[in-house]
Structure formats: C-alpha cells, structure tokens
Amino acid sequence: MKPLPFKHSVALDSLSLTSVLMPILHHYRTGLDQAVLADRIQLELELAYRADADAVWNAVPSDGQYGFMKCAARVSLQIQKAMRCWLQMYWFANPENFVNTAKSSQLLTYLACRPYHPKAKNAYAYDPLDDWSMTSMERSIRGDLPDSLSRAAGLLRILGKHDLADFYLPTHATWFLEETNRDGKFFFEILAREARIINAWAPHIGQPMGPDRLRKSREATAAALQGLFRRGDPLAHLAPIFEIEAVGALDLQIGRPDSRSLVLTGNPERSPEAAALSHVMPISAPRHRFRRSGELAIPFSLIDDEQAA
C-alpha cells in the first residue's frame, strides 16, 4: 500500500491568500512567508505520505480486536477534519461561489458542524436519522456558525464585495440555521458523502490492504467526491488526500512521527522577481466568540446558480 501523492494548482488573489489558505495551514501545522508583489498568485500544493504505509496500517488492531475502535475513531476524525479544511479552501478560492447563496450557506453550516466522534462500531459519522446525532449537530452549529460566516464575510470584504459580505454577517447565524433545518438537502448530502469516504477506510485498518481492497477504497472515495458542488466538478481529484489522512491518523495514534508532507510553492503572475512561499513557519488559527445582540433580518432570500445567472 503506497498512498498516491496529491497535487493541486490554484490561482488566488494575493489579498485573500491567507484567508483562503488558513484551514490548510492550520490542519498541517504549516505557515507561509509571504512577500507578494503581484495581484494574483499561482499556487501549487503537493501532499504526500513519506513513510512505509503498510507498516503503520498493519500495526494497529483490526476489527474484532481490543483497541480497534479507538484507532478507527482517530481515522474518522482525521478524515472529517481534512474534508472541512479542503472543501473550505476549494470554495473560498473562487469568491464567485458565494453568489450561489443557497449552496454556500449550507456549506458554511457544514464547516460549522464539528467532526463527529465515533462511539460505536459501524457508527463512524453523523447519522441524520439518529436523534442524538441531530441534537449534537445542531448544538455544534449554533456555537460555530457565526465564526464560519465571519470568515466568509471577511474574505468578501477584502475583495471589495461589500454587498455580498453583508449577506453573510455573523448576526444572521440564526436565520441561516433555520434555513438549513427547513431545506438542508446540500448540507446532508455533504455529510452522506463524508460518511462514504470514512467507511471506505476506517473499517479496514489493521487488515492487509491488498490490491483489490485498495482499489475499492480509492474508487469509493473518488465516487463520493465526484460532482459534489456541481455537475462535472472534478472534486474526485481530491481522493488521494483522504488515503493519506487515514494512514497519517494511525501515525499519530501509535505515537510515530507524522509522515504527511505538505509543500506549497507560489509564482506571482506579475513581478516574477517577487518572493514566493515557504512552508516552515508554524501558525495557529484565532477564534472569536459570537455575541447575540442586535441580530439583523436578511432582506432577501437564498438564490442558486440558475437564479444568479
């Protein structure tokens, strides 16, 4: 078992560079040293696993052995965290995505939903049919949705999209939650696809990962990502990330050094002599509490891609 490396290229506005990359930098304990003299940066991200994956995969208990659930929970949590930070980066990289307020609001609700901590075999992710899961999700979202909206509004203001930023004010959090409760199809679709990715990997730890099993897990992961945001959207190319995350989670569980490696390199589209990026500075993500005073009413309804066009 040799995890496939992941490579991704994206053009970012230099003003929004830190905002867009923050979830990735925080997740991989990586920072950037920025000296940008251009309007936009062509950014290359490469994620790889640089150790013997088989040794790690087979070093943990398999299904039916003592300690299996603790390891499976670690894999599930790691995949959920990675799903949130990569989907956020992918969505935030194109500010025009926020014009689709119907879909964007539910993605922000998902980002505010903290990862599910598995407590029983065969229950590795949120189950919308389970009352406990629903209660846990709503409690989590109520606490973190203002921060999620604040990140979106801040990014849009940096880019000068003030009217759209006003729509995503943290004071609208209660309204967004009510809209998701009323019609949260996309929100629950993300959770369902996340569960499919988790179940492609977590139940099989501690077992020999032969070619057939590995192929099925990779195909299930790619299928769960395909067309998530819109038809034809090539999100399936993110699939190698979750294989790397599954193995990396076991590194942490058994006390080995983390063998995941994220490399960022950037080339300014103007002023080539400008410095690019490095990946050596640790970084932490600040958090802000939401104050419920003075909630505002949103004067217009959610719109989707077809209405926006």
Short mmCIF file of C-alpha atoms in Angstrom, two decimals:
data_model
loop_
_atom_site.label_atom_id
_atom_site.label_comp_id
_atom_site.label_asym_id
_atom_site.label_seq_id
_atom_site.Cartn_x
_atom_site.Cartn_y
_atom_site.Cartn_z
CA MET A 1 0.00 0.00 0.00
CA LYS A 2 1.59 3.21 -1.19
CA PRO A 3 -0.67 6.29 -0.87
CA LEU A 4 -0.92 8.29 -4.05
CA PRO A 5 0.52 11.81 -3.84
CA PHE A 6 -1.86 14.72 -4.31
CA LYS A 7 -1.12 17.80 -6.40
CA HIS A 8 -3.34 20.82 -6.90
CA SER A 9 -2.88 24.14 -8.65
CA VAL A 10 -4.99 27.20 -7.96
CA ALA A 11 -4.78 30.92 -8.76
CA LEU A 12 -5.52 33.15 -5.78
CA ASP A 13 -5.89 36.87 -5.28
CA SER A 14 -2.90 37.98 -3.21
CA LEU A 15 -5.18 39.97 -0.85
CA SER A 16 -7.14 36.83 0.07
CA LEU A 17 -4.20 34.43 0.12
CA THR A 18 -4.02 33.99 3.89
CA SER A 19 -7.79 33.81 4.32
CA VAL A 20 -8.18 31.07 1.74
CA LEU A 21 -5.22 29.02 2.93
CA MET A 22 -5.85 29.32 6.68
CA PRO A 23 -7.67 25.96 7.13
CA ILE A 24 -4.94 24.11 5.21
CA LEU A 25 -2.11 25.82 7.07
CA HIS A 26 -3.70 25.13 10.45
CA HIS A 27 -4.52 21.49 9.67
CA TYR A 28 -0.96 20.64 8.60
CA ARG A 29 0.73 22.93 11.15
CA THR A 30 2.28 24.81 8.28
CA GLY A 31 2.73 28.50 7.66
CA LEU A 32 3.62 30.75 4.78
CA ASP A 33 6.14 33.52 4.48
CA GLN A 34 4.50 35.98 2.15
CA ALA A 35 6.19 38.77 0.18
CA VAL A 36 3.87 39.25 -2.75
CA LEU A 37 4.25 42.00 -5.35
CA ALA A 38 1.51 40.74 -7.67
CA ASP A 39 -2.24 40.87 -7.90
CA ARG A 40 -2.60 37.10 -8.15
CA ILE A 41 -0.53 34.06 -7.18
CA GLN A 42 -0.44 30.74 -8.99
CA LEU A 43 -0.18 28.35 -6.07
CA GLU A 44 0.93 24.72 -6.23
CA LEU A 45 0.10 22.37 -3.34
CA GLU A 46 1.61 18.91 -3.02
CA LEU A 47 0.62 16.49 -0.27
CA ALA A 48 2.41 13.16 0.13
CA TYR A 49 2.97 10.40 2.67
CA ARG A 50 6.70 9.75 3.08
CA ALA A 51 6.94 6.54 5.11
CA ASP A 52 6.04 2.85 4.95
CA ALA A 53 2.25 2.96 4.94
CA ASP A 54 1.86 -0.82 5.22
CA ALA A 55 3.88 -0.90 8.44
CA VAL A 56 1.57 1.67 10.00
CA TRP A 57 -1.66 0.23 8.60
CA ASN A 58 -0.89 -3.25 9.95
CA ALA A 59 0.49 -2.10 13.31
CA VAL A 60 -2.95 -1.30 14.75
CA PRO A 61 -5.70 -3.70 15.92
CA SER A 62 -8.11 -4.96 13.26
CA ASP A 63 -11.88 -5.24 13.55
CA GLY A 64 -12.76 -7.55 16.45
CA GLN A 65 -9.53 -6.92 18.39
CA TYR A 66 -9.13 -4.82 21.52
CA GLY A 67 -8.31 -1.20 20.71
CA PHE A 68 -9.74 -1.25 17.20
CA MET A 69 -12.46 1.30 17.90
CA LYS A 70 -10.02 3.84 19.30
CA CYS A 71 -7.92 3.65 16.12
CA ALA A 72 -10.97 3.73 13.83
CA ALA A 73 -12.24 6.82 15.64
CA ARG A 74 -8.92 8.55 15.06
CA VAL A 75 -9.13 7.79 11.31
CA SER A 76 -12.73 9.03 11.15
CA LEU A 77 -11.90 12.28 12.94
CA GLN A 78 -8.87 12.92 10.75
CA ILE A 79 -10.87 12.41 7.55
CA GLN A 80 -13.64 14.73 8.78
CA LYS A 81 -11.14 17.46 9.67
CA ALA A 82 -9.45 17.15 6.29
CA MET A 83 -12.80 17.23 4.50
CA ARG A 84 -13.69 20.51 6.16
CA CYS A 85 -10.42 22.30 5.52
CA TRP A 86 -10.04 21.21 1.87
CA LEU A 87 -13.65 21.94 0.92
CA GLN A 88 -13.35 25.35 2.53
CA MET A 89 -10.19 26.12 0.59
CA TYR A 90 -11.74 24.90 -2.66
CA TRP A 91 -14.88 27.02 -2.18
CA PHE A 92 -13.18 30.14 -0.85
CA ALA A 93 -10.63 30.13 -3.69
CA ASN A 94 -13.35 31.36 -6.06
CA PRO A 95 -15.33 34.19 -4.44
CA GLU A 96 -17.98 33.89 -7.18
CA ASN A 97 -19.12 30.72 -5.41
CA PHE A 98 -20.68 32.92 -2.74
CA VAL A 99 -23.15 34.33 -5.28
CA ASN A 100 -24.87 30.94 -5.00
CA THR A 101 -26.09 31.78 -1.51
CA ALA A 102 -28.33 28.70 -1.27
CA LYS A 103 -25.43 26.28 -1.64
CA SER A 104 -22.82 28.47 0.04
CA SER A 105 -24.89 28.92 3.20
CA GLN A 106 -25.22 25.15 3.62
CA LEU A 107 -21.51 24.62 3.03
CA LEU A 108 -20.78 27.19 5.75
CA THR A 109 -23.21 25.33 8.01
CA TYR A 110 -21.27 22.13 7.34
CA LEU A 111 -17.98 23.87 8.15
CA ALA A 112 -19.51 24.96 11.46
CA CYS A 113 -20.51 21.37 12.29
CA ARG A 114 -17.71 19.89 14.38
CA PRO A 115 -16.45 16.42 13.44
CA TYR A 116 -18.38 13.50 14.87
CA HIS A 117 -16.53 11.43 17.46
CA PRO A 118 -17.37 7.75 16.81
CA LYS A 119 -18.56 5.88 19.86
CA ALA A 120 -19.61 2.51 18.48
CA LYS A 121 -18.67 0.07 15.75
CA ASN A 122 -20.34 0.80 12.40
CA ALA A 123 -21.17 4.35 13.51
CA TYR A 124 -18.22 6.35 12.25
CA ALA A 125 -20.06 9.51 11.10
CA TYR A 126 -23.19 11.56 11.74
CA ASP A 127 -26.48 9.77 11.08
CA PRO A 128 -29.32 12.21 10.16
CA LEU A 129 -31.86 9.55 11.16
CA ASP A 130 -30.50 9.38 14.70
CA ASP A 131 -31.92 11.85 17.23
CA TRP A 132 -28.65 12.03 19.18
CA SER A 133 -26.72 12.87 16.00
CA MET A 134 -29.16 15.60 15.05
CA THR A 135 -29.08 17.16 18.53
CA SER A 136 -25.29 17.06 18.57
CA MET A 137 -25.07 18.63 15.11
CA GLU A 138 -27.44 21.47 15.94
CA ARG A 139 -25.64 22.26 19.19
CA SER A 140 -22.31 22.36 17.37
CA ILE A 141 -23.60 24.50 14.52
CA ARG A 142 -25.24 27.04 16.81
CA GLY A 143 -21.92 27.61 18.55
CA ASP A 144 -19.63 27.77 15.50
CA LEU A 145 -21.76 29.08 12.61
CA PRO A 146 -21.05 32.77 13.46
CA ASP A 147 -17.31 32.10 13.07
CA SER A 148 -17.94 30.31 9.78
CA LEU A 149 -19.97 33.25 8.45
CA SER A 150 -17.40 35.73 9.73
CA ARG A 151 -14.63 34.07 7.69
CA ALA A 152 -16.75 34.29 4.54
CA ALA A 153 -17.77 37.90 5.14
CA GLY A 154 -14.19 38.92 5.92
CA LEU A 155 -12.89 37.38 2.70
CA LEU A 156 -15.57 39.11 0.62
CA ARG A 157 -14.81 42.48 2.23
CA ILE A 158 -11.10 42.08 1.49
CA LEU A 159 -12.03 41.60 -2.16
CA GLY A 160 -14.36 44.62 -2.16
CA LYS A 161 -17.62 42.64 -2.42
CA HIS A 162 -19.31 44.54 0.40
CA ASP A 163 -22.95 43.96 -0.61
CA LEU A 164 -22.41 40.20 -0.72
CA ALA A 165 -20.41 40.32 2.53
CA ASP A 166 -23.41 41.91 4.26
CA PHE A 167 -25.44 38.82 3.45
CA TYR A 168 -23.01 36.62 5.41
CA LEU A 169 -22.88 38.72 8.57
CA PRO A 170 -22.45 36.62 11.75
CA THR A 171 -25.59 38.27 13.13
CA HIS A 172 -27.57 36.27 10.53
CA ALA A 173 -26.46 32.94 12.00
CA THR A 174 -29.84 32.00 13.49
CA TRP A 175 -31.56 32.65 10.17
CA PHE A 176 -29.05 30.50 8.28
CA LEU A 177 -29.56 27.65 10.74
CA GLU A 178 -33.34 27.87 10.33
CA GLU A 179 -32.97 27.77 6.54
CA THR A 180 -30.79 24.66 6.78
CA ASN A 181 -33.35 22.99 9.05
CA ARG A 182 -36.07 23.89 6.53
CA ASP A 183 -34.25 22.78 3.39
CA GLY A 184 -30.82 21.33 4.10
CA LYS A 185 -30.51 18.96 1.16
CA PHE A 186 -26.97 20.01 0.22
CA PHE A 187 -25.81 20.03 3.85
CA PHE A 188 -26.96 16.46 4.38
CA GLU A 189 -25.51 15.41 1.03
CA ILE A 190 -22.06 16.55 2.17
CA LEU A 191 -22.46 14.58 5.41
CA ALA A 192 -23.55 11.48 3.47
CA ARG A 193 -20.58 11.68 1.12
CA GLU A 194 -18.23 12.24 4.05
CA ALA A 195 -19.61 9.06 5.68
CA ARG A 196 -18.93 7.11 2.47
CA ILE A 197 -15.29 8.22 2.49
CA ILE A 198 -14.88 7.29 6.15
CA ASN A 199 -16.41 3.86 5.57
CA ALA A 200 -14.04 3.28 2.66
CA TRP A 201 -11.07 3.36 5.07
CA ALA A 202 -11.85 3.18 8.81
CA PRO A 203 -13.36 -0.37 8.97
CA HIS A 204 -10.32 -1.88 7.22
CA ILE A 205 -7.46 -0.69 9.41
CA GLY A 206 -5.27 -3.44 10.82
CA GLN A 207 -6.05 -5.72 7.86
CA PRO A 208 -3.75 -6.41 4.90
CA MET A 209 -4.64 -3.84 2.25
CA GLY A 210 -4.40 -5.96 -0.89
CA PRO A 211 -4.73 -4.54 -4.42
CA ASP A 212 -8.47 -5.30 -4.68
CA ARG A 213 -9.33 -3.76 -1.30
CA LEU A 214 -7.16 -0.73 -2.02
CA ARG A 215 -8.78 -0.23 -5.43
CA LYS A 216 -12.29 -0.43 -3.94
CA SER A 217 -11.44 2.09 -1.22
CA ARG A 218 -9.95 4.51 -3.72
CA GLU A 219 -12.90 4.17 -6.09
CA ALA A 220 -15.41 4.68 -3.27
CA THR A 221 -13.57 7.83 -2.16
CA ALA A 222 -13.45 9.30 -5.66
CA ALA A 223 -17.12 8.47 -6.27
CA ALA A 224 -18.13 10.20 -3.01
CA LEU A 225 -16.39 13.40 -4.13
CA GLN A 226 -17.41 13.46 -7.78
CA GLY A 227 -19.75 16.33 -8.63
CA LEU A 228 -20.23 17.36 -5.01
CA PHE A 229 -20.51 21.09 -5.69
CA ARG A 230 -21.91 21.00 -9.21
CA ARG A 231 -22.20 18.66 -12.16
CA GLY A 232 -18.89 17.97 -13.83
CA ASP A 233 -16.92 19.48 -10.94
CA PRO A 234 -13.72 17.42 -10.75
CA LEU A 235 -13.58 17.12 -6.96
CA ALA A 236 -12.73 13.42 -7.38
CA HIS A 237 -9.11 14.53 -7.79
CA LEU A 238 -9.10 15.24 -4.02
CA ALA A 239 -9.42 11.50 -3.30
CA PRO A 240 -5.69 10.83 -2.56
CA ILE A 241 -5.89 13.32 0.32
CA PHE A 242 -8.12 11.04 2.37
CA GLU A 243 -5.97 7.96 1.85
CA ILE A 244 -3.01 9.97 3.14
CA GLU A 245 -5.08 11.28 6.05
CA ALA A 246 -6.23 7.77 7.03
CA VAL A 247 -2.66 6.49 7.26
CA GLY A 248 -1.45 9.72 8.87
CA ALA A 249 -4.08 9.35 11.59
CA LEU A 250 -2.60 5.98 12.55
CA ASP A 251 0.85 7.55 12.77
CA LEU A 252 -0.49 9.82 15.49
CA GLN A 253 -2.41 7.01 17.18
CA ILE A 254 0.60 4.71 17.65
CA GLY A 255 2.98 7.55 18.54
CA ARG A 256 5.01 7.70 15.35
CA PRO A 257 6.12 11.00 13.80
CA ASP A 258 3.62 12.40 11.34
CA SER A 259 4.81 11.42 7.86
CA ARG A 260 2.42 13.63 5.90
CA SER A 261 4.22 16.33 3.99
CA LEU A 262 2.53 19.42 2.53
CA VAL A 263 4.60 21.62 0.23
CA LEU A 264 3.34 24.98 -1.04
CA THR A 265 5.06 26.90 -3.82
CA GLY A 266 3.76 30.03 -5.48
CA ASN A 267 4.65 32.08 -8.52
CA PRO A 268 3.32 35.63 -8.81
CA GLU A 269 1.55 36.20 -12.10
CA ARG A 270 3.22 39.63 -12.14
CA SER A 271 6.62 40.78 -10.91
CA PRO A 272 8.37 37.38 -11.18
CA GLU A 273 11.19 38.69 -9.00
CA ALA A 274 8.82 38.69 -6.01
CA ALA A 275 9.39 36.08 -3.34
CA ALA A 276 7.08 33.09 -3.47
CA LEU A 277 6.05 30.98 -0.50
CA SER A 278 7.78 28.78 2.02
CA HIS A 279 6.28 26.20 4.37
CA VAL A 280 8.31 26.36 7.54
CA MET A 281 6.53 28.77 9.88
CA PRO A 282 4.03 27.31 12.40
CA ILE A 283 0.70 29.05 12.59
CA SER A 284 -2.41 28.97 14.77
CA ALA A 285 -5.99 29.95 13.97
CA PRO A 286 -7.62 32.63 16.16
CA ARG A 287 -11.21 32.14 17.32
CA HIS A 288 -13.82 34.79 18.05
CA ARG A 289 -16.94 34.43 20.17
CA PHE A 290 -20.30 35.38 18.74
CA ARG A 291 -22.45 37.94 20.53
CA ARG A 292 -26.16 37.54 20.01
CA SER A 293 -27.03 41.22 20.48
CA GLY A 294 -28.65 43.08 17.61
CA GLU A 295 -29.49 40.27 15.18
CA LEU A 296 -30.43 41.60 11.75
CA ALA A 297 -33.13 40.38 9.40
CA ILE A 298 -31.93 39.31 5.95
CA PRO A 299 -33.89 41.32 3.37
CA PHE A 300 -33.65 38.79 0.54
CA SER A 301 -33.88 35.04 0.09
CA LEU A 302 -31.29 32.45 -0.87
CA ILE A 303 -30.50 32.06 -4.57
CA ASP A 304 -28.85 29.24 -6.50
CA ASP A 305 -26.68 29.10 -9.62
CA GLU A 306 -29.54 29.22 -12.13
CA GLN A 307 -31.16 32.24 -10.48
CA ALA A 308 -27.81 34.02 -10.18
CA ALA A 309 -27.14 33.53 -13.89
#
